[in-house]
Coordinates of C-alpha atoms in Angstrom, one line a residue:
Chain A
X13 CA -76.3 1.0 -116.3
X14 CA -73.8 -0.5 -118.7
X15 CA -73.8 -3.6 -120.9
X16 CA -71.3 -6.3 -119.7
X17 CA -70.3 -7.0 -123.3
X18 CA -69.4 -3.3 -123.8
X19 CA -67.3 -3.3 -120.6
X20 CA -65.5 -6.4 -121.7
X21 CA -64.7 -4.9 -125.1
X22 CA -63.1 -2.0 -123.4
X23 CA -61.3 -4.2 -121.0
X24 CA -60.0 -6.4 -123.8
X25 CA -58.0 -3.5 -125.3
X26 CA -55.9 -3.4 -122.1
X27 CA -55.3 -7.1 -121.6
X28 CA -51.9 -8.5 -122.6
X29 CA -50.5 -11.5 -120.8
X30 CA -52.8 -11.6 -117.8
X31 CA -54.7 -14.7 -116.8
X32 CA -58.4 -13.9 -117.1
X33 CA -60.6 -16.0 -114.9
X34 CA -64.3 -15.9 -116.0
X35 CA -67.4 -18.0 -115.5
X36 CA -70.9 -18.5 -116.7
X37 CA -72.3 -15.4 -118.4
X38 CA -69.1 -13.4 -117.9
X39 CA -67.2 -16.3 -119.5
X40 CA -69.5 -16.4 -122.5
X41 CA -69.2 -12.7 -123.2
X42 CA -65.4 -12.6 -122.4
X43 CA -64.5 -15.5 -124.7
X44 CA -66.5 -14.0 -127.5
X45 CA -64.7 -10.7 -127.1
X46 CA -61.2 -12.1 -126.4
X47 CA -60.6 -15.7 -127.2
X48 CA -57.1 -16.5 -125.9
X49 CA -55.0 -19.3 -124.3
X50 CA -54.8 -17.4 -121.0
X51 CA -58.5 -17.5 -120.4
X52 CA -59.4 -19.7 -117.4
X53 CA -63.0 -20.8 -117.6
X54 CA -63.0 -24.2 -115.9
X55 CA -64.2 -23.3 -112.4
X56 CA -66.0 -26.5 -111.4
X57 CA -68.3 -25.0 -108.8
X58 CA -70.2 -21.7 -108.8
X59 CA -68.5 -19.1 -106.6
X60 CA -65.0 -20.6 -106.8
X61 CA -63.8 -18.3 -109.7
X62 CA -62.3 -15.7 -107.3
X63 CA -60.6 -18.5 -105.3
X64 CA -59.0 -19.9 -108.5
X65 CA -57.9 -16.4 -109.2
X66 CA -56.3 -16.1 -105.8
X67 CA -54.4 -19.3 -106.3
X68 CA -53.2 -18.2 -109.7
X69 CA -52.1 -14.8 -108.3
X70 CA -50.2 -16.3 -105.4
X71 CA -48.6 -18.9 -107.7
X72 CA -47.4 -16.4 -110.2
X73 CA -46.7 -13.1 -108.4
X74 CA -44.7 -11.9 -111.4
X75 CA -47.9 -11.9 -113.6
X76 CA -51.3 -10.3 -113.2
X77 CA -54.6 -12.0 -112.8
X78 CA -58.0 -10.6 -113.7
X79 CA -61.2 -12.2 -112.3
X80 CA -64.5 -11.6 -114.1
X81 CA -67.1 -12.9 -111.6
X82 CA -70.9 -12.5 -111.6
X83 CA -72.8 -11.2 -108.6
X84 CA -74.5 -14.6 -108.0
X85 CA -71.1 -16.3 -108.0
X86 CA -69.7 -13.8 -105.5
X87 CA -72.7 -14.3 -103.2
X88 CA -71.9 -18.0 -103.1
X89 CA -68.4 -17.3 -101.8
X90 CA -68.6 -14.0 -100.0
X91 CA -65.8 -15.1 -97.6
X92 CA -63.4 -14.9 -100.5
X93 CA -63.4 -11.2 -100.2
X94 CA -61.9 -11.5 -96.7
X95 CA -59.5 -14.3 -97.7
X96 CA -58.3 -12.3 -100.7
X97 CA -58.0 -9.1 -98.6
X98 CA -55.9 -11.0 -96.0
X99 CA -53.7 -12.7 -98.6
X100 CA -53.3 -9.3 -100.3
X101 CA -52.0 -10.4 -103.7
X102 CA -50.7 -7.3 -105.4
X103 CA -51.3 -8.7 -108.9
X104 CA -55.1 -9.5 -108.6
X105 CA -57.9 -7.4 -110.1
X106 CA -61.3 -8.6 -109.3
X107 CA -64.3 -7.4 -111.3
X108 CA -67.9 -8.3 -110.4
X109 CA -70.6 -7.9 -113.0
X110 CA -73.5 -6.8 -110.9
X111 CA -76.7 -7.4 -113.0
X112 CA -78.8 -8.3 -109.9
X113 CA -79.8 -11.7 -111.2
X114 CA -78.7 -15.3 -111.4
X115 CA -78.6 -14.9 -115.1
X116 CA -77.3 -18.4 -115.9
X117 CA -80.0 -20.0 -113.8
X118 CA -83.1 -18.4 -115.2
X119 CA -82.7 -14.7 -114.5
X120 CA -84.1 -14.8 -111.0
X121 CA -83.1 -11.9 -108.7
X122 CA -80.3 -12.2 -106.2
X123 CA -81.6 -12.0 -102.6
X124 CA -80.7 -8.3 -102.3
X125 CA -80.3 -6.4 -105.6
X126 CA -78.8 -3.4 -104.0
X127 CA -76.0 -5.1 -102.1
X128 CA -72.8 -2.9 -102.1
X129 CA -69.9 -5.3 -103.1
X130 CA -67.3 -2.5 -103.4
X131 CA -67.9 -1.4 -99.8
X132 CA -67.7 -5.0 -98.7
X133 CA -64.4 -5.5 -100.6
X134 CA -63.0 -2.3 -99.1
X135 CA -63.7 -3.4 -95.5
X136 CA -62.4 -6.9 -96.3
X137 CA -59.0 -5.4 -97.0
X138 CA -58.8 -4.8 -100.8
X139 CA -56.2 -2.1 -101.5
X140 CA -58.4 -0.2 -104.0
X141 CA -62.1 -0.5 -104.8
X142 CA -64.2 1.0 -107.6
X143 CA -67.9 1.2 -108.6
X144 CA -68.8 1.8 -112.2
X145 CA -72.2 2.4 -113.7
X146 CA -71.2 4.7 -116.6
X147 CA -69.4 3.2 -119.6
X148 CA -67.5 6.4 -120.4
X149 CA -66.2 6.7 -116.9
X150 CA -65.2 3.0 -117.0
X151 CA -63.4 3.6 -120.3
X152 CA -61.6 6.6 -118.9
X153 CA -60.4 4.8 -115.7
X154 CA -59.8 1.2 -116.8
X155 CA -56.1 1.6 -117.4
X156 CA -55.7 3.2 -114.0
X157 CA -57.7 0.4 -112.4
X158 CA -55.6 -2.3 -113.9
X159 CA -52.3 -0.6 -112.9
X160 CA -53.2 -0.3 -109.3
X161 CA -51.4 -2.4 -106.7
X162 CA -53.8 -5.0 -105.7
X163 CA -55.9 -6.6 -104.6
X164 CA -58.2 -4.3 -106.6
X165 CA -62.0 -4.7 -106.7
X166 CA -64.4 -3.1 -109.1
X167 CA -68.2 -3.5 -109.4
X168 CA -69.6 -3.1 -112.9
X169 CA -73.3 -2.3 -112.8
X170 CA -74.6 -4.0 -115.9
X171 CA -77.9 -4.8 -117.4
X172 CA -79.1 -8.4 -117.4
X173 CA -78.8 -9.8 -120.9
X174 CA -81.1 -12.1 -122.8
X175 CA -80.6 -15.8 -122.8
X176 CA -77.1 -16.7 -123.7
X177 CA -75.8 -19.9 -125.3
X178 CA -73.7 -21.6 -122.6
X179 CA -71.3 -23.8 -124.5
X180 CA -70.0 -25.7 -121.5
X181 CA -68.1 -28.4 -123.4
X182 CA -66.0 -25.6 -124.9
X183 CA -65.7 -23.5 -121.7
X184 CA -64.6 -26.6 -119.8
X185 CA -62.5 -28.2 -122.5
X186 CA -59.6 -30.2 -120.8
X187 CA -57.4 -29.3 -123.7
X188 CA -57.9 -25.6 -123.0
X189 CA -57.0 -26.2 -119.3
X190 CA -53.8 -28.0 -120.4
X191 CA -52.9 -25.2 -122.8
X192 CA -53.5 -22.6 -120.1
X193 CA -51.4 -24.5 -117.6
X194 CA -48.5 -25.0 -120.0
X195 CA -48.4 -21.3 -120.8
X196 CA -49.1 -20.0 -117.3
X197 CA -46.6 -22.2 -115.5
X198 CA -43.8 -21.7 -118.0
Chain B
X19 CA -58.1 -53.8 -83.5
X20 CA -55.9 -50.8 -84.1
X21 CA -57.2 -48.0 -86.3
X22 CA -54.1 -47.9 -88.3
X23 CA -50.5 -49.1 -88.2
X24 CA -49.6 -52.3 -86.5
X25 CA -47.0 -51.6 -83.8
X26 CA -45.3 -48.9 -81.8
X27 CA -46.6 -46.3 -79.4
X28 CA -50.2 -45.0 -79.8
X29 CA -49.2 -41.5 -80.6
X30 CA -49.0 -39.2 -83.6
X31 CA -46.1 -36.8 -84.0
X32 CA -47.1 -33.4 -85.4
X33 CA -43.4 -32.7 -86.1
X34 CA -43.2 -35.9 -88.0
X35 CA -46.2 -35.0 -90.2
X36 CA -44.8 -31.5 -90.8
X37 CA -41.5 -33.0 -91.9
X38 CA -43.3 -35.3 -94.3
X39 CA -45.3 -32.4 -95.7
X40 CA -42.1 -30.4 -96.3
X41 CA -40.4 -33.4 -97.9
X42 CA -43.4 -33.6 -100.3
X43 CA -42.5 -30.1 -101.6
X44 CA -45.6 -28.5 -100.2
X45 CA -45.1 -24.7 -100.1
X46 CA -48.6 -23.5 -99.4
X47 CA -50.9 -24.6 -96.5
X48 CA -54.6 -23.6 -97.1
X49 CA -56.6 -23.8 -94.0
X50 CA -59.7 -23.3 -91.9
X51 CA -58.9 -24.2 -88.3
X52 CA -59.7 -27.7 -87.1
X53 CA -59.5 -28.6 -83.4
X54 CA -58.0 -32.0 -84.0
X55 CA -55.0 -30.6 -85.9
X56 CA -55.0 -27.1 -84.3
X57 CA -52.1 -27.3 -81.8
X58 CA -50.2 -30.1 -83.4
X59 CA -50.2 -29.0 -87.0
X60 CA -51.7 -25.6 -87.8
X61 CA -50.1 -23.7 -84.9
X62 CA -46.5 -24.8 -85.7
X63 CA -47.1 -24.4 -89.4
X64 CA -48.2 -20.8 -88.8
X65 CA -44.9 -20.2 -87.1
X66 CA -42.8 -22.0 -89.7
X67 CA -41.2 -19.7 -92.3
X68 CA -40.9 -22.6 -94.8
X69 CA -44.6 -22.5 -95.3
X70 CA -46.9 -19.9 -96.8
X71 CA -50.1 -20.2 -94.8
X72 CA -53.3 -18.9 -96.5
X73 CA -56.1 -18.6 -94.0
X74 CA -59.5 -18.8 -95.7
X75 CA -63.1 -18.3 -94.5
X76 CA -64.7 -21.5 -95.8
X77 CA -63.1 -24.8 -96.8
X78 CA -64.3 -24.9 -100.4
X79 CA -62.1 -21.8 -101.2
X80 CA -59.1 -24.1 -100.6
X81 CA -60.1 -26.2 -103.6
X82 CA -60.1 -23.3 -106.0
X83 CA -56.9 -21.8 -104.5
X84 CA -55.1 -25.1 -104.6
X85 CA -56.0 -25.6 -108.2
X86 CA -54.8 -22.1 -109.2
X87 CA -51.5 -22.9 -107.4
X88 CA -51.2 -26.2 -109.2
X89 CA -51.7 -24.5 -112.5
X90 CA -48.8 -22.2 -111.5
X91 CA -46.6 -25.2 -110.6
X92 CA -46.9 -24.8 -106.8
X93 CA -47.9 -27.5 -104.4
X94 CA -50.4 -27.0 -101.6
X95 CA -52.0 -28.9 -98.8
X96 CA -55.6 -28.2 -97.7
X97 CA -55.8 -28.5 -93.9
X98 CA -59.4 -28.7 -92.7
X99 CA -61.9 -30.5 -90.4
X100 CA -64.1 -33.3 -91.7
X101 CA -67.1 -31.0 -91.3
X102 CA -65.5 -28.6 -93.8
X103 CA -64.8 -31.5 -96.1
X104 CA -68.4 -32.4 -96.1
X105 CA -69.4 -28.8 -96.8
X106 CA -67.0 -28.7 -99.7
X107 CA -68.2 -31.8 -101.5
X108 CA -69.4 -30.0 -104.6
X109 CA -66.1 -28.1 -105.1
X110 CA -64.2 -31.3 -104.6
X111 CA -66.5 -33.1 -107.1
X112 CA -66.3 -30.4 -109.7
X113 CA -62.7 -29.4 -109.5
X114 CA -60.6 -32.1 -107.8
X115 CA -62.4 -35.1 -109.3
X116 CA -63.9 -34.1 -112.6
X117 CA -61.0 -31.9 -113.6
X118 CA -58.4 -34.4 -112.2
X119 CA -56.6 -31.9 -110.0
X120 CA -54.0 -32.7 -107.4
X121 CA -55.9 -31.4 -104.4
X122 CA -54.2 -32.8 -101.3
X123 CA -56.4 -32.7 -98.2
X124 CA -55.5 -33.3 -94.6
X125 CA -58.7 -33.8 -92.8
X126 CA -59.1 -33.8 -89.0
X127 CA -61.8 -36.1 -87.7
X128 CA -63.6 -34.1 -85.1
X129 CA -64.4 -36.0 -81.8
X130 CA -63.2 -39.3 -83.2
X131 CA -62.0 -42.0 -80.9
X132 CA -58.5 -42.5 -82.4
X133 CA -58.3 -46.2 -81.4
X134 CA -61.3 -47.1 -83.7
X135 CA -61.5 -46.9 -87.4
X136 CA -63.4 -44.0 -88.9
X137 CA -66.1 -46.4 -90.1
X138 CA -66.5 -47.6 -86.4
X139 CA -66.8 -44.1 -85.1
X140 CA -69.7 -43.2 -82.8
X141 CA -69.9 -39.9 -84.8
X142 CA -72.1 -40.2 -87.8
X143 CA -70.2 -37.4 -89.6
X144 CA -67.0 -39.3 -89.2
X145 CA -68.5 -42.7 -90.2
X146 CA -69.6 -41.3 -93.6
X147 CA -66.2 -39.7 -94.6
X148 CA -64.5 -42.8 -96.0
X149 CA -67.6 -44.1 -97.9
X150 CA -68.0 -40.7 -99.5
X151 CA -64.3 -40.6 -100.5
X152 CA -64.6 -44.1 -102.0
X153 CA -67.8 -43.2 -103.9
X154 CA -66.0 -40.2 -105.3
X155 CA -63.0 -42.4 -106.2
X156 CA -60.6 -40.3 -104.0
X157 CA -57.5 -42.1 -102.7
X158 CA -57.4 -41.8 -98.9
X159 CA -55.1 -42.8 -96.1
X160 CA -55.7 -42.9 -92.3
X161 CA -53.0 -41.1 -90.3
X162 CA -53.5 -42.0 -86.6
X163 CA -50.1 -43.3 -85.5
X164 CA -46.5 -42.4 -86.2
X165 CA -46.4 -45.6 -88.3
X166 CA -48.8 -43.9 -90.7
X167 CA -46.6 -40.9 -91.4
X168 CA -44.5 -42.5 -94.1
X169 CA -47.7 -42.8 -96.2
X170 CA -47.8 -39.0 -96.7
X171 CA -44.9 -38.1 -99.1
X172 CA -45.5 -41.0 -101.6
X173 CA -49.2 -40.2 -101.7
X174 CA -48.6 -36.5 -102.3
X175 CA -46.0 -37.2 -105.0
X176 CA -48.4 -39.6 -106.7
X177 CA -51.2 -37.1 -106.6
X178 CA -49.1 -34.5 -108.4
X179 CA -47.5 -37.0 -110.8
X180 CA -50.9 -38.4 -111.8
X181 CA -53.0 -35.3 -111.2
X182 CA -55.6 -36.6 -108.9
X183 CA -56.8 -35.7 -105.4
X184 CA -55.8 -37.4 -102.2
X185 CA -57.1 -37.3 -98.6
X186 CA -55.3 -38.0 -95.3
X187 CA -57.7 -38.6 -92.4
X188 CA -56.1 -37.5 -89.2
X189 CA -57.7 -39.6 -86.5
X190 CA -55.7 -38.5 -83.5
X191 CA -54.6 -35.1 -82.4
X192 CA -50.9 -34.8 -83.3
X193 CA -48.7 -33.9 -80.4

């Protein structure tokens, strides 16, 4: 089992001009590790992060999009796996932090802790899927994962963390949305 | 009392709607099939190389995808049924309304009598659509007759210019 924050620290070393879509606990950890204009943290409704990511990937096929979704979010929008698999954006890499809980909503367990998201993504049509539970293996393979022709899916088996501080006014700041849009659409 | 428009034949041209959508600069159609618009809009759109059709599993996905496209400078139209609109209220609330995003929705009114207004519909689900849109502050237009088609392009242009959502309620199956 890994720590989400450690995974993101490793991931951040490989991120350049990609859009990074992140929400809730993943957004808190990601923004702390890698504050940048091309972070997209205004999702508006739980589960839609992957759909925002699909829109960004389709809209800018010349750039890459990384989605950092939680397992609770993905469960609220499981159909997105099929939609993304069918749309098949080559520039989308979709990570799911699988900590088996609704961490932002009190740490309650998801309905089935052992659900296999990577297998679901594979059958939904993702071009490549991965399943990581060892940090050293993740560090060894992350460059390869990010270079794959998408859509790419990777489950990160991570520990639940303690209560985080969810600074929603900052995560949902309209000025950050505007700055992102200006840079992404340029 | 006519549901919309004032004169002319009681018909709705699918080709006319599609022409208006194209004239509005819409490149992407995001859709879950809707029986009211199935043969008159979605089927010809699916065959039309001018459009990129993204078929999704559930209507609220369209709200996220459309926003990502808008952030990329691309225009999209969400083509769904009113039941899917009702199912997507939280996404529309959080993204289209609270983030002021230009989400353009074309919503088929399932089993609606096209010669009545949606508020007069015998279908409860149809009757509540306009009041919900109004409570949410979403601009909406009824498209039931050919005379309504000219509403489409200016409304889409305005939605993108001012960054707000807009809904077109399709009250008759386009032919």
